[in-house]
């Protein structure tokens, strides 16, 4: 069984490739929930939904998140009542949020509702939200404000300078059922090419997670989300400096530090291999731009091979 620490789109593109090289039923993704928000009375889980729609083959092809063949009638009608939906609400996507919100109101934990949603979409990869408890990523800006991650990223389009990032509620959050066991029992743990600060660090901020990734007998291998010194998409370049990390493939490897047994960088960053290896992290370069699924599958295969090499070393 293969465990993947997962944010949203970067992780979704990777996991889709991974399911071409190992059976989907052998893949368990532990998914960030720091981005989740309550909006127009609904519970929205952007990272869980991005992965679900990608794996179901129903993701919006240009946006890379949300549903394909989407319309926005409900969002438009909400304006009649003075609600300005600043967070995109597609009609098809809304059905997911409605079902989730109903079931949460009935008392089901998010991890159970997520099982229902993935089953309804025919997704065989198991998605586990890292915690069922309420947590949220908060952004401190240079002008002294404290914003929910989505207010910063969607509401303010990522413009404010960021000085700190934290997962509010983490102190009392517990890992969702199966999360720690998955990490300990896995044949390999893969850190997806996701945002290191607001996807991976927010997973590791849940008590017990960093310890589980640090002590699992499984090799831990990550894929760099930074290619040629730049983010492929998103805001990692704005957030890495706020946590004291360099915006480079090597900078992210150093940021994860001793959690990593192996690190996969893009061919464009092959010159950093020696620097990363000097930190005791086995490093290889390959194509990591997963615009087509064949590249994603080859990348996943390379990760598993590196994990096998590291397992044999120990
Ligand atoms: P989000 O929550 O939807 O932003 O998704 P993630 O946290 O999973 O991923 C965002 C990160 O994934 C960004 O830092 C991107 O640079 C990275 N990313 C996205 N697609 C790719 C890709 O094809 N290859 C690599 N190496 N990184 C990617
Ligand atoms: Ca996200």
Short mmCIF file of N, CA, C and O in Angstrom, two decimals, residues 5 21 76 84 127 135 158 164 172 190 202 244 273 296 310:
data_model
loop_
_atom_site.label_atom_id
_atom_site.label_comp_id
_atom_site.label_asym_id
_atom_site.label_seq_id
_atom_site.Cartn_x
_atom_site.Cartn_y
_atom_site.Cartn_z
N UNK A 5 1.02 12.00 0.83
CA UNK A 5 0.60 13.24 1.50
C UNK A 5 0.20 14.21 0.38
O UNK A 5 1.01 14.50 -0.50
N UNK A 21 0.40 2.95 -12.48
CA UNK A 21 1.50 2.00 -12.25
C UNK A 21 1.25 1.06 -11.07
O UNK A 21 1.92 0.03 -10.96
N UNK A 76 -25.26 32.83 -9.41
CA UNK A 76 -25.86 34.03 -10.00
C UNK A 76 -27.14 34.41 -9.24
O UNK A 76 -27.35 35.57 -8.90
N UNK A 84 -22.80 37.78 -2.24
CA UNK A 84 -21.80 37.90 -3.30
C UNK A 84 -20.85 36.71 -3.14
O UNK A 84 -19.95 36.75 -2.30
N UNK A 127 -9.24 8.34 -0.08
CA UNK A 127 -8.86 9.69 0.36
C UNK A 127 -9.24 9.83 1.82
O UNK A 127 -10.40 9.62 2.18
N UNK A 135 -9.93 22.56 11.73
CA UNK A 135 -8.64 23.28 11.65
C UNK A 135 -8.77 24.23 10.45
O UNK A 135 -9.57 23.98 9.56
N UNK A 158 -3.99 36.60 -3.46
CA UNK A 158 -2.61 36.33 -3.06
C UNK A 158 -1.70 37.55 -3.09
O UNK A 158 -0.48 37.40 -3.11
N UNK A 164 3.65 35.02 8.12
CA UNK A 164 3.55 33.77 8.86
C UNK A 164 2.32 32.98 8.40
O UNK A 164 1.35 33.54 7.90
N UNK A 172 -5.48 20.88 19.22
CA UNK A 172 -6.43 19.90 19.75
C UNK A 172 -6.93 18.92 18.69
O UNK A 172 -7.80 18.09 18.96
N UNK A 190 4.85 8.84 -0.02
CA UNK A 190 5.25 9.80 -1.05
C UNK A 190 4.69 11.18 -0.69
O UNK A 190 3.49 11.32 -0.41
N UNK A 202 0.75 21.87 6.60
CA UNK A 202 -0.52 21.87 7.33
C UNK A 202 -1.00 20.45 7.63
O UNK A 202 -1.73 20.23 8.59
N UNK A 244 10.93 30.82 5.85
CA UNK A 244 12.39 30.79 5.85
C UNK A 244 12.99 29.80 4.87
O UNK A 244 14.15 29.41 5.01
N UNK A 273 21.43 18.22 -7.60
CA UNK A 273 21.42 16.87 -7.02
C UNK A 273 22.51 16.71 -5.95
O UNK A 273 22.24 16.19 -4.86
N UNK A 296 3.17 11.72 -15.77
CA UNK A 296 2.84 11.51 -14.35
C UNK A 296 3.08 10.05 -13.95
O UNK A 296 3.58 9.78 -12.85
N UNK A 310 15.93 2.95 -1.54
CA UNK A 310 16.16 3.41 -0.17
C UNK A 310 15.81 2.31 0.84
O UNK A 310 16.45 2.19 1.88
#
